[in-house]
Tab-separated table of C-alpha atoms in Angstrom:
chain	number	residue	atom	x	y	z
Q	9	UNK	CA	-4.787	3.843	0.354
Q	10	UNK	CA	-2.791	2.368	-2.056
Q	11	UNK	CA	-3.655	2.040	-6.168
Q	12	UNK	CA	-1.242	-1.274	-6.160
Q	13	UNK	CA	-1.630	-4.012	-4.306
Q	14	UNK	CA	0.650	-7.221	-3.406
Q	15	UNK	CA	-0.106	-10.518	-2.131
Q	16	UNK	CA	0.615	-12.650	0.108
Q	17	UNK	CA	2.212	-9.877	2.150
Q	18	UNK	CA	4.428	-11.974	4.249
Q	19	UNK	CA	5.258	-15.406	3.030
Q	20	UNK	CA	7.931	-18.536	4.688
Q	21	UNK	CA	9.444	-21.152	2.213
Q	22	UNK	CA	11.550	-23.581	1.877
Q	23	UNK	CA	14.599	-24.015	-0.273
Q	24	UNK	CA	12.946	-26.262	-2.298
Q	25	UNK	CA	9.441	-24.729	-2.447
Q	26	UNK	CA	7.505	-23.180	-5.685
Q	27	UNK	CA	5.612	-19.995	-4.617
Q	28	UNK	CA	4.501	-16.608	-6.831
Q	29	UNK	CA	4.259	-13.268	-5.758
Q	30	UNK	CA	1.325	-11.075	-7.243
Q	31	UNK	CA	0.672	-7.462	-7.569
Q	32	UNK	CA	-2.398	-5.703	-8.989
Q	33	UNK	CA	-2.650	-2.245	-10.140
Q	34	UNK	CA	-5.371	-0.195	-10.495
Q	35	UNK	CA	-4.162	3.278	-11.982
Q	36	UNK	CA	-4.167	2.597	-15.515
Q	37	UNK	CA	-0.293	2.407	-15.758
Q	38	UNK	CA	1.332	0.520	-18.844
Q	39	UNK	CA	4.666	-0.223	-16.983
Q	40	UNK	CA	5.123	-2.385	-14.115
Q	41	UNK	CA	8.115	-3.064	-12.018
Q	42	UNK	CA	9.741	-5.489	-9.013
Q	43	UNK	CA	12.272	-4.331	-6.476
Q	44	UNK	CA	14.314	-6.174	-3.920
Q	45	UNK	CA	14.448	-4.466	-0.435
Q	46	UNK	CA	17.022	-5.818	1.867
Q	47	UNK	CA	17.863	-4.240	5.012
Q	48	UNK	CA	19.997	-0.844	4.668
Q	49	UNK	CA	20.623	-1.225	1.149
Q	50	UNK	CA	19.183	0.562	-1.955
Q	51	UNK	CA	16.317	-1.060	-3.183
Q	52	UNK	CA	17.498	-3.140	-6.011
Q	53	UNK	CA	15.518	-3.061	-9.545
Q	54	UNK	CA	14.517	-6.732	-10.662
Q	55	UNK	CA	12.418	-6.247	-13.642
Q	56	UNK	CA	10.551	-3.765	-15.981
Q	57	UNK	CA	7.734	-4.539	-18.111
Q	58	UNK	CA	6.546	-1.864	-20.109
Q	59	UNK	CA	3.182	-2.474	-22.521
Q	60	UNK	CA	3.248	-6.423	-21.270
Q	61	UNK	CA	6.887	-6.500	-22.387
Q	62	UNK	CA	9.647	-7.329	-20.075
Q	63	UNK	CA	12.761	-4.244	-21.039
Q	64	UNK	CA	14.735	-5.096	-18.188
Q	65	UNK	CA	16.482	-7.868	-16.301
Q	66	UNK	CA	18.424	-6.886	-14.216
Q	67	UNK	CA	20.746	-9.788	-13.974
Q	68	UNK	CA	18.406	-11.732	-11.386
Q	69	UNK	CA	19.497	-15.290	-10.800
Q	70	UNK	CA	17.388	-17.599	-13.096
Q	71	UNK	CA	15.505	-18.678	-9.814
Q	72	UNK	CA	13.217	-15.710	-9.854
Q	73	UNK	CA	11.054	-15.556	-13.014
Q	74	UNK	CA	8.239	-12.923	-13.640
Q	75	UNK	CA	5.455	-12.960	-15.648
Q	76	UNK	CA	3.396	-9.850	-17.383
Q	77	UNK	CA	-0.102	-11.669	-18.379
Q	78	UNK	CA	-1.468	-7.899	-18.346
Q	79	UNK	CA	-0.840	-4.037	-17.943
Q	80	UNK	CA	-2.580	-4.611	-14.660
Q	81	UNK	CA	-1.035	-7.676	-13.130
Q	82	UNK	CA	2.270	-8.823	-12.319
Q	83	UNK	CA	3.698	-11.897	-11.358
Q	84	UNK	CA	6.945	-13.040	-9.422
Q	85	UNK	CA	7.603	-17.050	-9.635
Q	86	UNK	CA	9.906	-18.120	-7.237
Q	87	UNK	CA	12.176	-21.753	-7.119
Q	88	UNK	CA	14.872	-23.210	-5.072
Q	89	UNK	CA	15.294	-19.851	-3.301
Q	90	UNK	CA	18.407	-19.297	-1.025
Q	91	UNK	CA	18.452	-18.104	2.176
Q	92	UNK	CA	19.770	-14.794	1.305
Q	93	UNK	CA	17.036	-14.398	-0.845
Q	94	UNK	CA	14.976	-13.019	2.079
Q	95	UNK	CA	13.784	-9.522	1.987
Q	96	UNK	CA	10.772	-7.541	0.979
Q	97	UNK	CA	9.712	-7.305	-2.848
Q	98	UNK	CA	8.129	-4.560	-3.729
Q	99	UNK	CA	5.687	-4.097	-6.706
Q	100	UNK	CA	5.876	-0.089	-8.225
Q	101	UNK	CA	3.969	0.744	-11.585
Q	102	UNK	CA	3.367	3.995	-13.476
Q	103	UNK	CA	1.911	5.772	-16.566
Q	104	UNK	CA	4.430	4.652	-18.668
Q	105	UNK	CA	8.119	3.975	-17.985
Q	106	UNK	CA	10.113	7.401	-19.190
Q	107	UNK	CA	12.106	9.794	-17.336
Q	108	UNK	CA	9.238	11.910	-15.790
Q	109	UNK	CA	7.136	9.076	-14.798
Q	110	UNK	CA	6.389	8.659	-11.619
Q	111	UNK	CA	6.549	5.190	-9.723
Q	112	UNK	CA	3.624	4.050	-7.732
Q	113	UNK	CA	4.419	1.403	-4.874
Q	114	UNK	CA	2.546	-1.508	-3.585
Q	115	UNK	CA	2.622	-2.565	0.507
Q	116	UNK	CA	5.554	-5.375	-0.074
Q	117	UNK	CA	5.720	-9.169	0.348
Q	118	UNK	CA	7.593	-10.042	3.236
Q	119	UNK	CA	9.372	-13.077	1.968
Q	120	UNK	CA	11.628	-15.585	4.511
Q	121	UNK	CA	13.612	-18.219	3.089
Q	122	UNK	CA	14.239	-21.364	5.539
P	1050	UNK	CA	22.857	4.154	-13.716
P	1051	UNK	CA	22.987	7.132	-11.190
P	1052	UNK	CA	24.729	6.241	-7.572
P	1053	UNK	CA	22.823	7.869	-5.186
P	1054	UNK	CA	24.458	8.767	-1.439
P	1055	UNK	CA	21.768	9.756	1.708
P	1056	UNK	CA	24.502	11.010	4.082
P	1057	UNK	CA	22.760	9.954	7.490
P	1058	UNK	CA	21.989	6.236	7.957
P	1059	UNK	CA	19.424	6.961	11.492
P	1060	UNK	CA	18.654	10.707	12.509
P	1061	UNK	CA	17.182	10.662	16.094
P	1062	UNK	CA	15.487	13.869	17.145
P	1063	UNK	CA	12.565	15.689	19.561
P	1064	UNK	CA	9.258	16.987	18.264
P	1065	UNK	CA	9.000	20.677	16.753
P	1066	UNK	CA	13.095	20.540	15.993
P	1067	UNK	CA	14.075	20.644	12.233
P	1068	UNK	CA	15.180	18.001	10.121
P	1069	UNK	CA	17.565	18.168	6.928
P	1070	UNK	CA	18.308	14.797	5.553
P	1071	UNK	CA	20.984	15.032	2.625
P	1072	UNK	CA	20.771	13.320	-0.849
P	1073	UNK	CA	23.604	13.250	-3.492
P	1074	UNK	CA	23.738	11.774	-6.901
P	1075	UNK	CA	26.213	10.621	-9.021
P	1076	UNK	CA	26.559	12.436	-12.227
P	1077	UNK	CA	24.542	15.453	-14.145
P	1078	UNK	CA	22.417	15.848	-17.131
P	1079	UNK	CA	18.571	15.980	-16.954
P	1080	UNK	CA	17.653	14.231	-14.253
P	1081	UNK	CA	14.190	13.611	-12.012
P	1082	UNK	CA	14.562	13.619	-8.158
P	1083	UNK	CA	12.297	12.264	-5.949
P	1084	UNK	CA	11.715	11.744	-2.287
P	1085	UNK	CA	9.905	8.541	-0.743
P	1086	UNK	CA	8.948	8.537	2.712
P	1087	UNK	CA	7.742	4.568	4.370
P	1088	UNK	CA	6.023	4.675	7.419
P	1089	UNK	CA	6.545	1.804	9.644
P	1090	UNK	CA	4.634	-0.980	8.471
P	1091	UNK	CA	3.513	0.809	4.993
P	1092	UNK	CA	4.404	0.940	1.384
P	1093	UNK	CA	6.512	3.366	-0.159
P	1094	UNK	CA	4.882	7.185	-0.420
P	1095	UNK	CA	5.853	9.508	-2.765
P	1096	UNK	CA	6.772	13.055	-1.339
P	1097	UNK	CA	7.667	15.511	-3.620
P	1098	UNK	CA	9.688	15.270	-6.376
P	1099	UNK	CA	11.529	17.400	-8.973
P	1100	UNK	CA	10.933	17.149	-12.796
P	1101	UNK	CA	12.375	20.953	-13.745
P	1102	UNK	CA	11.542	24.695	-12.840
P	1103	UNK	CA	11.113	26.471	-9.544
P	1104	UNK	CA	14.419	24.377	-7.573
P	1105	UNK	CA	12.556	24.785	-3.844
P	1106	UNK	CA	9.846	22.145	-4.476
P	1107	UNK	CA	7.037	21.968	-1.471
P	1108	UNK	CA	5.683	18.466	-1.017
P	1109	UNK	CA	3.144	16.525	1.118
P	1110	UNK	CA	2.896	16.979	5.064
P	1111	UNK	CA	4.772	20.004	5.368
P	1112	UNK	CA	8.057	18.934	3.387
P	1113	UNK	CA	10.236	20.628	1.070
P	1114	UNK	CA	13.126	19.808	-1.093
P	1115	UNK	CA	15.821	21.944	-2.767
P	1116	UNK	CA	17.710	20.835	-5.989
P	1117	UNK	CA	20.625	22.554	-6.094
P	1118	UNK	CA	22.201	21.313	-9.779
P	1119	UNK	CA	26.157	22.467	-8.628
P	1120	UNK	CA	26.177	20.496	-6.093
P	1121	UNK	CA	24.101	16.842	-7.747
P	1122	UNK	CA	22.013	17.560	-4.192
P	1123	UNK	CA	18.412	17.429	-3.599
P	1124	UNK	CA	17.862	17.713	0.368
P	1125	UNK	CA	14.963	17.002	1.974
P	1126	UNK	CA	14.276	19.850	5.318
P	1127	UNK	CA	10.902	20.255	7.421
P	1128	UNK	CA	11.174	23.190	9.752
P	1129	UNK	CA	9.131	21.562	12.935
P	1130	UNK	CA	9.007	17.453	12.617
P	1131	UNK	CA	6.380	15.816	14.663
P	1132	UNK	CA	6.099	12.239	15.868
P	1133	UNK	CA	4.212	10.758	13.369
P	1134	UNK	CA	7.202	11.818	11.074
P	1135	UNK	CA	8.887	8.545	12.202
P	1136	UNK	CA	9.779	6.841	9.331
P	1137	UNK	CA	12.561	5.960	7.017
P	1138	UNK	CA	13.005	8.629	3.473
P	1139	UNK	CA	14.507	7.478	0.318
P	1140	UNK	CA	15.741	9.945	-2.009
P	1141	UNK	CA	15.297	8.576	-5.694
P	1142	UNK	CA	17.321	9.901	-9.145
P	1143	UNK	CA	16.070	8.991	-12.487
P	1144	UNK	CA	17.985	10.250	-15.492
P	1145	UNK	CA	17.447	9.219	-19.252
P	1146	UNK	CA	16.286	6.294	-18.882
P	1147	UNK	CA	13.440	4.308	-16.971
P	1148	UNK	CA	15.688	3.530	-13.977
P	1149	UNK	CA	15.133	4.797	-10.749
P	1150	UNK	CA	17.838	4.462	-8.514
P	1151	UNK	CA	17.363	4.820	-4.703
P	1152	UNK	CA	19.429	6.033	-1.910
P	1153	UNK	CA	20.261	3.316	1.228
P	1154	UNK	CA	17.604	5.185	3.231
P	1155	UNK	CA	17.818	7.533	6.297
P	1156	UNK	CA	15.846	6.071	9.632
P	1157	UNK	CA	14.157	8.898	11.516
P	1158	UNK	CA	12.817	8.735	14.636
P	1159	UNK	CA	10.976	11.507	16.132
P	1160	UNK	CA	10.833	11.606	20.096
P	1161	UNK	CA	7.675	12.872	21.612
């Protein structure tokens, strides 16, 4: 049982498509985060938001753009993805987003890129 | 950020043997270790993790990790793995800031 949630968890697009990511969390947490997870590498930190305010970018291409509307929701907007752009995204949030706080993780979105 | 090095990339072993799977990081200070365990075709779990006091810290399912600060290691062991151990473990670092850097991951499969 999981206290953050993604959706859609697996997703195809094209190249040229528009899709978002979402993730919903349901622990209370002020900061919110998205992670890249490609095969055998680290996962890769995309974004913080902390209190509804992004504090990190972590120089992501332009073509991935997220969007805090709430401490409980958290959106990824993807456009004119590239193939290598496949790879699970993972959603993580927790209390706040200092040293000792722990990160909570959502189940993924399995994203393909055509 | 830290740089954090899991030593073996796929550890294949039988039921009831142990398992040590090795985590380095980069530099010291203060620093928060964590282990992650994903079970195929689930999120991310936390295991244990370390924020400061007793070094030997016992986690969920049976696992225990030792930070051992002369050495930047925190190593995950289980004295008898089972099957449903099968999975792949991250070992995590967070210093002074908010970033938590992972290790590549470690594959383990557990033979019945």
């Amino acid at each position: 049982e999981t206290g953050v949630t993604q959706t859609p968890r697996h997703l195809v697009m094209g190249m040229t498509n528009k899709k978002s990511l979402k993730c919903e969390q349901h622990l209370g947490h002020n900061a919110m985060y998205w992670y890249k997870q490609s095969a055998k590498k680290p996962l890769e930190l995309m974004f913080v938001y902390s209190l509804e305010e992004r504090v990190e970018n972590n120089s992501v291409p332009s073509r991935f753009s997220p969007e805090c509307p709430n401490s409980s929701h958290l959106f990824l907007h993807l456009h004119t993805l590239q193939p290598e752009d496949s790879a699970l995204y993972l959603c993580a949030s927790s209390q706040d987003s200092g040293r000792t706080d722990t990160q909570y993780f959502g189940p993924g979105t399995r994203l393909t890129v055509l | 950020a830290q740089s954090v090095s899991q030593h073996n990339h796929h550890v294949i072993l039988s039921e009831a043997a142990s398992l040590e799977l090795g985590c380095n990081y980069s530099y010291g200070g203060t620093v928060n270790l964590f282990w992650y365990v994903q079970y195929p075709g689930q999120h991310l779990q936390l295991l244990l993790k370390y924020f400061s006091g007793d070094p030997l810290v016992k986690g969920i399912k049976g696992f225990e990790a030792e930070f051992i600060k002369s050495k930047f290691s925190f190593n995950l062991r289980k004295p008898s793995v089972q099957w449903s151990d099968t999975a792949e473990y991250f070992c995590a670092v967070k210093d002074n800031d908010y970033k938590l850097s992972f290790g590549a991951g470690t594959t383990v499969t557990v033979r019945a």
